[in-house]
Tab-separated table of C-alpha atoms and ligand atoms in Angstrom:
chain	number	residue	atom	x	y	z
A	1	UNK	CA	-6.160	0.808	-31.102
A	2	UNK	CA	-7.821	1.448	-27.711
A	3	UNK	CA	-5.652	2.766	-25.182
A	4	UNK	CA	-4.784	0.227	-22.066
A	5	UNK	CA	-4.943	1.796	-18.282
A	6	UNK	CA	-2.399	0.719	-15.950
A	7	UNK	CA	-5.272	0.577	-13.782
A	8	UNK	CA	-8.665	0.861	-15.179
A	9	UNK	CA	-10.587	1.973	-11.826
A	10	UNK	CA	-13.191	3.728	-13.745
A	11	UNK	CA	-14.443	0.756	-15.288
A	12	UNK	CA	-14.684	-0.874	-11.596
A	13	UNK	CA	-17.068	1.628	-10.401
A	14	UNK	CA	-18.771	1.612	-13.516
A	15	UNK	CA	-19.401	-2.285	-13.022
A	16	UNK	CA	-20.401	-2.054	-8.892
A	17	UNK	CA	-22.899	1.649	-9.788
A	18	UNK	CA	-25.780	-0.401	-8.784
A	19	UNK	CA	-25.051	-1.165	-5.807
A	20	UNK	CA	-22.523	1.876	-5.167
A	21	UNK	CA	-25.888	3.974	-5.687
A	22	UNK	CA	-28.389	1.628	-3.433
A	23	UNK	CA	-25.730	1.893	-0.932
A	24	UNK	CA	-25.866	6.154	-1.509
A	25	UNK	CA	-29.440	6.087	-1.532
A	26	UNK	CA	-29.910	4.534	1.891
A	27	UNK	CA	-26.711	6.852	3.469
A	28	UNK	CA	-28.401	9.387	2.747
A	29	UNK	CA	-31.832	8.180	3.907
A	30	UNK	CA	-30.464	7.266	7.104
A	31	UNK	CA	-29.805	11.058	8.084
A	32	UNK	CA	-26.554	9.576	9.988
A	33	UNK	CA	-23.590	10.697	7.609
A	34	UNK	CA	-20.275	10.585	10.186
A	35	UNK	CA	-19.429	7.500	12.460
A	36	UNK	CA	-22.894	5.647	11.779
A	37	UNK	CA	-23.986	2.351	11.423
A	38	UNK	CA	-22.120	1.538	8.070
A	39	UNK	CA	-18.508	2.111	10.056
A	40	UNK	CA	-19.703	-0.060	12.797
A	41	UNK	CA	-20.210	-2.337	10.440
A	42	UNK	CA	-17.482	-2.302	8.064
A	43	UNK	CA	-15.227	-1.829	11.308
A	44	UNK	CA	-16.428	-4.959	12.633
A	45	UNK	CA	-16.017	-7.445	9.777
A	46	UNK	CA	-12.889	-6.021	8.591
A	47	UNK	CA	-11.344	-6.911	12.485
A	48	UNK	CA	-12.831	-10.282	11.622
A	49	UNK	CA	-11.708	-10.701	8.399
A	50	UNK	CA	-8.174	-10.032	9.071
A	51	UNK	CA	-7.849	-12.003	12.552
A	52	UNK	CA	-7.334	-8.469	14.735
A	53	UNK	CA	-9.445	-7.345	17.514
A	54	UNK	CA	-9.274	-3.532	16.573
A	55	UNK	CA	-9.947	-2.002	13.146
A	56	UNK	CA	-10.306	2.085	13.155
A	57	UNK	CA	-10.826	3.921	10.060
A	58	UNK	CA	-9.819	6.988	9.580
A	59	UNK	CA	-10.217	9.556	6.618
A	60	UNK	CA	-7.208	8.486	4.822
A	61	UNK	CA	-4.435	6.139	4.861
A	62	UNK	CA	-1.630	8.648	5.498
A	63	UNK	CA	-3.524	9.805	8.622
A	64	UNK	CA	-3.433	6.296	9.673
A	65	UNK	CA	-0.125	6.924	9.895
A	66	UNK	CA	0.072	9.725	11.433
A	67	UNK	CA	-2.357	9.067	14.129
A	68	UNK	CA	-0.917	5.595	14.753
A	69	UNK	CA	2.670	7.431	15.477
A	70	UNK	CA	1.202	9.712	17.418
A	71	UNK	CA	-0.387	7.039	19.387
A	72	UNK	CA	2.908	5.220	19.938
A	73	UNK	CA	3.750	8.139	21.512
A	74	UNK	CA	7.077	8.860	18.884
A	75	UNK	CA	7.761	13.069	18.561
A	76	UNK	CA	10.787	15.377	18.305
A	77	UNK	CA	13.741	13.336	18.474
A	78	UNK	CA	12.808	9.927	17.776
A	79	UNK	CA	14.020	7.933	14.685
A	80	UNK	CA	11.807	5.518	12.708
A	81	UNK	CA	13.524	3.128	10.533
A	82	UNK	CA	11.949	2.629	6.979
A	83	UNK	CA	12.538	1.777	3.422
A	84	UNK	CA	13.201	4.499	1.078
A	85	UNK	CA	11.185	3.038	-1.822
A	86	UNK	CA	7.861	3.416	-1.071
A	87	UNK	CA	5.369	5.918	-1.690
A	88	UNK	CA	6.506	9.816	0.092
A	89	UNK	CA	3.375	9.609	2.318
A	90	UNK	CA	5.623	6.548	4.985
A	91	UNK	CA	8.073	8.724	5.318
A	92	UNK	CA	5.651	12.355	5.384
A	93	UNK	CA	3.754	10.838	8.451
A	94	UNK	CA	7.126	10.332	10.328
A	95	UNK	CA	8.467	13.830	9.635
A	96	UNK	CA	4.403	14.883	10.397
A	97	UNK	CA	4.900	13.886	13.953
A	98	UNK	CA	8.429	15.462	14.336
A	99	UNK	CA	10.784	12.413	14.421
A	100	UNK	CA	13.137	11.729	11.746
A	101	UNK	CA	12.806	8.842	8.860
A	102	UNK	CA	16.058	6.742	8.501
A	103	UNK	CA	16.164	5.020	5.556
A	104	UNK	CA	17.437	1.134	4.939
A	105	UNK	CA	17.573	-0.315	1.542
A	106	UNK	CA	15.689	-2.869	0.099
A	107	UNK	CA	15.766	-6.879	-0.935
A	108	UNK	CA	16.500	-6.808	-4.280
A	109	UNK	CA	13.854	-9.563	-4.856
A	110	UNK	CA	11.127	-8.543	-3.110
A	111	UNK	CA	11.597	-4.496	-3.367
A	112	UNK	CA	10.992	-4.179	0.131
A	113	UNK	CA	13.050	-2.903	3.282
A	114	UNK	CA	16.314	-5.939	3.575
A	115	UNK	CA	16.360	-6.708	7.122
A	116	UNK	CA	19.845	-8.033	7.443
A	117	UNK	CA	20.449	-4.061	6.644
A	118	UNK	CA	18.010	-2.963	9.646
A	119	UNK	CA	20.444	-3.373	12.701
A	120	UNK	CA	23.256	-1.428	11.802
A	121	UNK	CA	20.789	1.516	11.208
A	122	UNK	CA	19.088	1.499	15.171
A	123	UNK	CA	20.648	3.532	17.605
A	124	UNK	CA	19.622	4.687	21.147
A	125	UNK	CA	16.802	7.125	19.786
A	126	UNK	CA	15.486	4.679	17.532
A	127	UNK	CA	11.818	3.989	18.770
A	128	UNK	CA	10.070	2.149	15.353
A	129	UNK	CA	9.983	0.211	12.283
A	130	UNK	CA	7.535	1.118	9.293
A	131	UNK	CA	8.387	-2.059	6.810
A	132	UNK	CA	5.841	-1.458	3.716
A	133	UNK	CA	4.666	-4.366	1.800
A	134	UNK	CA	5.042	-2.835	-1.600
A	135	UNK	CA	3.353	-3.343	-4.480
A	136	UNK	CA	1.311	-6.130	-2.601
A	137	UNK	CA	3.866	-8.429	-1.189
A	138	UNK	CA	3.958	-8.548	2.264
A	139	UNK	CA	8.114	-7.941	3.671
A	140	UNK	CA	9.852	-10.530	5.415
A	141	UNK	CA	8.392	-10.249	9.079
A	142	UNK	CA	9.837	-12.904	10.974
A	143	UNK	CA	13.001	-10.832	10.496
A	144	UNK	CA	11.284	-8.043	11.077
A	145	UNK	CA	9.835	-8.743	14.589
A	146	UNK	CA	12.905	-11.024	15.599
A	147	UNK	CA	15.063	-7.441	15.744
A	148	UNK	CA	12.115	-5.545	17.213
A	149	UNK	CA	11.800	-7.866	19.910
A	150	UNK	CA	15.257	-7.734	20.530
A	151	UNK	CA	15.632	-3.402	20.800
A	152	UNK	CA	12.167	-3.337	21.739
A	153	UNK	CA	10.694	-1.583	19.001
A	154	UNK	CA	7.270	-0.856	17.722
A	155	UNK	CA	6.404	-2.636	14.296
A	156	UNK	CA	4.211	-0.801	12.133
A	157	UNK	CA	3.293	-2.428	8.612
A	158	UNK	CA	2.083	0.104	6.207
A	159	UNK	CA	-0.050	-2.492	4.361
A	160	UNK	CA	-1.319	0.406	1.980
A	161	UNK	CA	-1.065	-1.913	-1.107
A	162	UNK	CA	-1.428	-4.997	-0.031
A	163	UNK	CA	-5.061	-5.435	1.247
A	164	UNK	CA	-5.622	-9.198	1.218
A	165	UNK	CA	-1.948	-10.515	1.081
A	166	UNK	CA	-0.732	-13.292	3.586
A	167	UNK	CA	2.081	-13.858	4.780
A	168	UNK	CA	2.535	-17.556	6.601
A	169	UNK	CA	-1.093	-17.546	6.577
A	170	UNK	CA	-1.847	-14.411	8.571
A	171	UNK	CA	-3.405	-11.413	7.157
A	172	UNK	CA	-1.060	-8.338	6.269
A	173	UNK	CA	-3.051	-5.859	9.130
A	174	UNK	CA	-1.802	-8.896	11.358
A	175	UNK	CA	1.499	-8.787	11.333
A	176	UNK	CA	3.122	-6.295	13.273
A	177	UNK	CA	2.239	-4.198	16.342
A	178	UNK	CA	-0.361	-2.098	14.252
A	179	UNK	CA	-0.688	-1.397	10.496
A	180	UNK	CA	-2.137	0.920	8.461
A	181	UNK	CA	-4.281	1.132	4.930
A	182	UNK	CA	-5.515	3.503	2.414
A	183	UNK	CA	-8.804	2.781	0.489
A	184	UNK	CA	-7.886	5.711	-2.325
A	185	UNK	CA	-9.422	4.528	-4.968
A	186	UNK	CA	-6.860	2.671	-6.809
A	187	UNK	CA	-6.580	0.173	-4.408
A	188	UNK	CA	-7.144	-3.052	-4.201
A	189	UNK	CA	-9.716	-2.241	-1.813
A	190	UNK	CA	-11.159	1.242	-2.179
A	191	UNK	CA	-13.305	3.242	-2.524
A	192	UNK	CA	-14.715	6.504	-4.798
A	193	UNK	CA	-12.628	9.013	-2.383
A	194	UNK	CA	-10.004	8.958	0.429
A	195	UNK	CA	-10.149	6.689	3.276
A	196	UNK	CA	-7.855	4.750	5.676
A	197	UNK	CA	-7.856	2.633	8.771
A	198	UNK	CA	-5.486	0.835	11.299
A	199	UNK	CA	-5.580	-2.098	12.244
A	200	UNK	CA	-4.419	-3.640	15.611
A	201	UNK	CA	-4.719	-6.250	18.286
A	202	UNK	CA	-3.131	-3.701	21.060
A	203	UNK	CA	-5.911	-2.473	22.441
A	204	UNK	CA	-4.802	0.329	24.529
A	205	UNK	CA	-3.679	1.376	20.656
A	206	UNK	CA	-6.862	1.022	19.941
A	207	UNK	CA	-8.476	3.234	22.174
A	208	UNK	CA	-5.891	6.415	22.088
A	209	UNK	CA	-6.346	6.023	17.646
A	210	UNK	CA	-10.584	6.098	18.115
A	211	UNK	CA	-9.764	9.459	20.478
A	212	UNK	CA	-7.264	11.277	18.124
A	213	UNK	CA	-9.169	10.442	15.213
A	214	UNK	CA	-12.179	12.231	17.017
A	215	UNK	CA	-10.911	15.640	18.178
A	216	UNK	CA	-9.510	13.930	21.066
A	217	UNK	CA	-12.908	13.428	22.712
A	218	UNK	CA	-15.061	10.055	23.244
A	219	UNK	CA	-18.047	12.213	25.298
A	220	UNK	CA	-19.421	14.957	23.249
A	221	UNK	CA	-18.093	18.355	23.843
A	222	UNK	CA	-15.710	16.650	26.466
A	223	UNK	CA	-11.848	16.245	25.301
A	224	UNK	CA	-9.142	14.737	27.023
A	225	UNK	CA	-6.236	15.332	24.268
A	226	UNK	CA	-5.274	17.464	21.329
A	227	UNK	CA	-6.494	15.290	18.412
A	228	UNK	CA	-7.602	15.251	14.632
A	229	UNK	CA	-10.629	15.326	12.589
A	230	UNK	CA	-9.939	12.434	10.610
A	231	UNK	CA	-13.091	9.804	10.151
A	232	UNK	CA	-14.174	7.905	7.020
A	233	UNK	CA	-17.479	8.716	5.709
A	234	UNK	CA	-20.583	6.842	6.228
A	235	UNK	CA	-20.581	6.921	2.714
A	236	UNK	CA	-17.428	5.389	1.717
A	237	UNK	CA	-18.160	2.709	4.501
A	238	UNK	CA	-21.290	1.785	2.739
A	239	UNK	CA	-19.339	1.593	-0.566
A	240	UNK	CA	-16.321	-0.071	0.823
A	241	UNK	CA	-19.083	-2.484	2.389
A	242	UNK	CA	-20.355	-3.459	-1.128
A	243	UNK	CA	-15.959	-3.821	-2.327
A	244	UNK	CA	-15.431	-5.903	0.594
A	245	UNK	CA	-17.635	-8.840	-1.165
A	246	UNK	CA	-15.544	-8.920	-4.140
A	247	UNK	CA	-12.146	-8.176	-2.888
A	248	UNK	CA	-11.078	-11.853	-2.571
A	249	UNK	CA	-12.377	-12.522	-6.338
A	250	UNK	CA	-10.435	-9.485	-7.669
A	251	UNK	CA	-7.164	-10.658	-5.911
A	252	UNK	CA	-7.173	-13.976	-7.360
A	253	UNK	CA	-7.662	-12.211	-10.764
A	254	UNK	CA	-4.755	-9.903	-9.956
A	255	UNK	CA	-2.824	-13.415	-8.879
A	256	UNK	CA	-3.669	-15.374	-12.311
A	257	UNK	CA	-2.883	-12.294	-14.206
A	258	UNK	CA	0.461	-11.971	-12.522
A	259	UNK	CA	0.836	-15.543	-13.338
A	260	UNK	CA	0.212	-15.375	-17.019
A	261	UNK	CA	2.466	-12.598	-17.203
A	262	UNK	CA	5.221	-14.890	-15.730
A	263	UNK	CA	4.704	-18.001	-17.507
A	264	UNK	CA	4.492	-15.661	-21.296
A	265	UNK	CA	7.720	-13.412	-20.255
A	266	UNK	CA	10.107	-15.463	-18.521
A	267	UNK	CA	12.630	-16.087	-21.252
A	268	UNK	CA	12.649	-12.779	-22.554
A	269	UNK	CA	16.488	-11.539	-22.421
A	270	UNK	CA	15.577	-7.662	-21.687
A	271	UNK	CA	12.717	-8.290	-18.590
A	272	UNK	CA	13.522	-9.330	-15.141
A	273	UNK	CA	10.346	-10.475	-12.780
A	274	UNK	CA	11.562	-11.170	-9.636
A	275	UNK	CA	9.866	-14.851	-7.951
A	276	UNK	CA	7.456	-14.413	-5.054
A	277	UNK	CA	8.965	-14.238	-1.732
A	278	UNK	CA	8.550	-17.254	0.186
A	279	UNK	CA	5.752	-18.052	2.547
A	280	UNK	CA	3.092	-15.355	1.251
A	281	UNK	CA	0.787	-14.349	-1.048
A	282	UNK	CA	1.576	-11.372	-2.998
A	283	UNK	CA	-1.718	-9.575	-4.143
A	284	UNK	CA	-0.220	-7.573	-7.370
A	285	UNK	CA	-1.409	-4.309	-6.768
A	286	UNK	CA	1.080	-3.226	-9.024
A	287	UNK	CA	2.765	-5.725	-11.815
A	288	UNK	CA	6.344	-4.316	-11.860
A	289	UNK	CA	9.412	-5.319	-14.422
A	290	UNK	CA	12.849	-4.626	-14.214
A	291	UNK	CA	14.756	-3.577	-17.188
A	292	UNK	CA	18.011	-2.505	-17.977
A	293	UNK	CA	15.852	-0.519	-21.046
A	294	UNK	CA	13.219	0.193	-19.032
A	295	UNK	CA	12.522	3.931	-20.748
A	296	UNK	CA	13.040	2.556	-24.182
A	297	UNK	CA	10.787	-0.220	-23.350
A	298	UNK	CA	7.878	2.164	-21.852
A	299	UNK	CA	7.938	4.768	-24.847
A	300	UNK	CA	8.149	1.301	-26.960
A	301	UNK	CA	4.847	0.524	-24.853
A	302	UNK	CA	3.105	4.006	-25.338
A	303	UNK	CA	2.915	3.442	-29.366
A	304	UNK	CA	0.839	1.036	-28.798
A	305	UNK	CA	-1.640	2.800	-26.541
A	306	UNK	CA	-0.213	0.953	-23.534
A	307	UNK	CA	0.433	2.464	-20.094
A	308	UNK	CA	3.222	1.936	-17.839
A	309	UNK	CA	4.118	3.711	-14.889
A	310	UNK	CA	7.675	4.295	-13.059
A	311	UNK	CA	6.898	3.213	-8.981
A	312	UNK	CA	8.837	5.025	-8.060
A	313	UNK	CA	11.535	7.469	-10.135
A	314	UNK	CA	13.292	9.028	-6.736
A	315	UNK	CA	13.984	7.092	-3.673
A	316	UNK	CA	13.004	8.959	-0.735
A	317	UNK	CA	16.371	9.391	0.876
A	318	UNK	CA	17.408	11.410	-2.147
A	319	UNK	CA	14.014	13.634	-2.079
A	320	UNK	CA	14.803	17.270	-2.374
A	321	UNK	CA	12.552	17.724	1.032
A	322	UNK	CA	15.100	15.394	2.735
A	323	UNK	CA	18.489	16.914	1.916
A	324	UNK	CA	18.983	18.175	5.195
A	325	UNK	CA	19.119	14.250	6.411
A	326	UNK	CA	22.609	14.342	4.161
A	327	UNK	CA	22.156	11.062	2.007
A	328	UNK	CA	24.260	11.153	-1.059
A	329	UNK	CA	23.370	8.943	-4.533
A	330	UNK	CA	25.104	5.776	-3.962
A	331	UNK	CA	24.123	5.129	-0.153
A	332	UNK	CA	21.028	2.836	-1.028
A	333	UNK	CA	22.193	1.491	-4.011
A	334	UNK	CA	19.491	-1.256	-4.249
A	335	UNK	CA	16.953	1.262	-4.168
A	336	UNK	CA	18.573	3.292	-6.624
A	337	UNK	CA	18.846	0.850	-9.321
A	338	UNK	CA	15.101	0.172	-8.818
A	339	UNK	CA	14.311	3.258	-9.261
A	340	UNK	CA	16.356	3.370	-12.928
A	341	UNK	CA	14.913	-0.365	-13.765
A	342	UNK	CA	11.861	-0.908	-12.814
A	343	UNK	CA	8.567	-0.075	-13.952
A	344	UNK	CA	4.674	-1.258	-13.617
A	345	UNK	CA	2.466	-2.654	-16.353
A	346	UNK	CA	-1.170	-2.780	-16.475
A	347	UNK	CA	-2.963	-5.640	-14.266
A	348	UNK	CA	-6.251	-5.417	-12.013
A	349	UNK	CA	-9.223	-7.263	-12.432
A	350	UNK	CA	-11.084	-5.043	-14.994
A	351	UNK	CA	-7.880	-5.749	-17.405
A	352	UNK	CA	-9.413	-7.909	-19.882
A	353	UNK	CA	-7.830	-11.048	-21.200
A	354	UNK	CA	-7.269	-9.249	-24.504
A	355	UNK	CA	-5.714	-6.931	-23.200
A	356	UNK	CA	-2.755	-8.231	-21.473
A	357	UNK	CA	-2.186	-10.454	-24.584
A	358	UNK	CA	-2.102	-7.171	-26.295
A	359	UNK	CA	0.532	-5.731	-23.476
A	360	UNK	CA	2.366	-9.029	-23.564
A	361	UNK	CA	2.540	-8.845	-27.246
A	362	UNK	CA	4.079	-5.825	-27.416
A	363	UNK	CA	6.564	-6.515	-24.453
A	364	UNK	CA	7.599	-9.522	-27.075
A	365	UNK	CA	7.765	-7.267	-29.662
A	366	UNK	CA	10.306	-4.808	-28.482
A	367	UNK	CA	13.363	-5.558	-30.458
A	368	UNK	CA	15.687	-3.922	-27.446
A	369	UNK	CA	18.728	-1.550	-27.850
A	370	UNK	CA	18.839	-1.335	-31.638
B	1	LIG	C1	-1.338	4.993	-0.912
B	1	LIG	C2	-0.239	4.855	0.052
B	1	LIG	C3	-0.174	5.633	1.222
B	1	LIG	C4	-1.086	6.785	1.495
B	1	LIG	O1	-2.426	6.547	1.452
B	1	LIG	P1	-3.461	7.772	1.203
B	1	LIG	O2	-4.781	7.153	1.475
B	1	LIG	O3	-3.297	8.201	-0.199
B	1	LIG	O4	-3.132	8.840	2.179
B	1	LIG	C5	0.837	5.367	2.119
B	1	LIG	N1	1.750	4.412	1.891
B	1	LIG	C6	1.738	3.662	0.771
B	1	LIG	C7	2.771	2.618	0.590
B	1	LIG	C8	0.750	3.874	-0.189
B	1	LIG	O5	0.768	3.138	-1.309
């Protein structure tokens, strides 16, 4: 039996080497290895691509946000209200700048932050939102903006996993004030090492993200603030370049994948998929189920050379990093029943059609608590 990936990202770079090498090959014949022509380039037709004026990369996507907090100006003091299931970098980049995460649970159908839960949560030193649009599904922005607007907040999406989702026909990247992405290499764009970028149609935003990513200096040797050194690589551009062709083919795949697990699962007693939110298109970088046997059902999995993957086992209010913040088990209880239900099985478009009847088969197989 050959052993299934969650994600099989090895076998994606094995399939693009050509061109991954060619692209190598003229980086390094070009002599121009930081801030060159390829980030111009991949800059440019990202901004395009996703309808924004502004697209800055950046070395990875947690320093997007970082420097995109930083840009907004939020420090010591200020309170940035976010969803506490999520990866810990959302919630390390608000504690990076000094202001304080506060935590709102989540929709219990699309895993991400519940914005009827947002209001009672902002108070005077409030100054942002961070909604994340996990696992590739944009969250409900309308909402979103309608209470931002109204306490005059910033809106940052953190649109880490969800390169290519829509949401009323705009891009994710387009949704908010600014938003931020991470081309690691498992997702659904990325590339062979770190990388990030924000995006943004605020274009004094813009500007003060290009300086802080860039030692706080636009002339050479000249600096007008206290910034970072945090640029993506001519090298990943060039790659990213050559991943940018194919992302839109690889998200369908993820989509009819997703589908097929739906249509094969959905009268199986011990597996909850929750539907698609309304109005968008959710880009699967992660395939999760909820079940009430979830750690029977992944060992159950494993036998058969199948991985699965818990996103995520702690909710961030109830990290040991933020005790001090005084959330007790029980405060976020949506989020805290994900965390003991759900769990991710493999889809990406290097899973091959075998293979996820082979997943689905065993899902089918599992006889439940006997
Ligand atoms: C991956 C990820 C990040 C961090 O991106 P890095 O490039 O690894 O720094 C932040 N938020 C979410 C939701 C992510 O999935």
């Amino acid at each position: 039996m050959e052993f299934i990936p969650l994600v099989n990202v090895k076998q994606q770079f094995q399939d693009t080497k050509h061109s991954i090498l060619s692209s190598i090959e003229k980086v390094i014949e070009s002599g121009q290895y930081i801030l060159g022509q390829n980030v111009l380039e991949l800059e440019r037709k990202l901004a395009e691509k996703l309808g924004v004026s502004d697209v800055i990369t950046v070395g990875n996507g947690t320093d997007a946000l970082v420097l995109t907090l930083k840009a907004y100006g939020i420090t010591y003091g200020d309170e940035v209200i976010t969803t506490p299931y999520t990866f810990f970098a959302t919630a390390e980049a608000i504690s990076r700048v000094g202001a304080i995460p506060v935590f709102v649970d989540i929709d219990s159908q699309t895993y991400n932050i519940d914005p009827k839960k947002i209001e009672e949560k902002i108070s005077p030193a409030t100054k942002a939102i961070i909604p994340v649009h996990l696992f590739g599904q944009a969250a409900d922005m309308d909402d979103i903006n309608t209470i931002a607007d109204k306490y005059k907040l910033i809106v940052i999406e953190d649109a880490c996993q969800a390169f290519g989702a829509t949401y009323k026909g705009k891009y994710a990247g387009n949704l908010g004030n600014a938003a931020c992405f991470s081309f690691f290499p498992t997702k659904n764009l990325g590339t062979i090492g770190d990388g990030g970028m924000i995006t943004t149609s605020d274009q004094e935003l813009a500007k003060k993200v290009r300086l802080l990513r860039q030692h706080g200096s636009q002339v050479k040797y000249h600096h007008q603030i206290i910034g970072y050194n945090s640029r993506l690589d001519e090298l990943h551009a060039s790659i990213l370049l050559e991943m940018l062709e194919k992302i839109d083919v690889w998200n369908e795949k993820r989509r009819e994948m997703a589908n097929y697990y739906r249509e094969k699962l959905q009268h199986v007693p011990y597996i909850k998929i929750s539907p698609e939110g309304k109005d968008r298109t959710h880009v699967y970088h992660l395939f999760c189920i909820e079940s009430p046997e979830r750690d029977a059902l992944m060992k159950w999995l494993s036998q058969f050379q199948i991985q699965s993957a818990i996103y995520y086992p702690c909710p961030l209010h109830l990290q040991e990093v933020y005790s001090k913040l005084n959330y007790r088990p029980g405060d976020l209880p949506v989020a805290e029943k994900m965390a003991s239900n759900l769990f991710a099985v493999p889809i990406g478009p290097f899973l091959k059609k075998d293979e996820q009847e082979r997943v689905i088969a065993a899902l089918l197989a599992f006889g439940g608590a006997t």
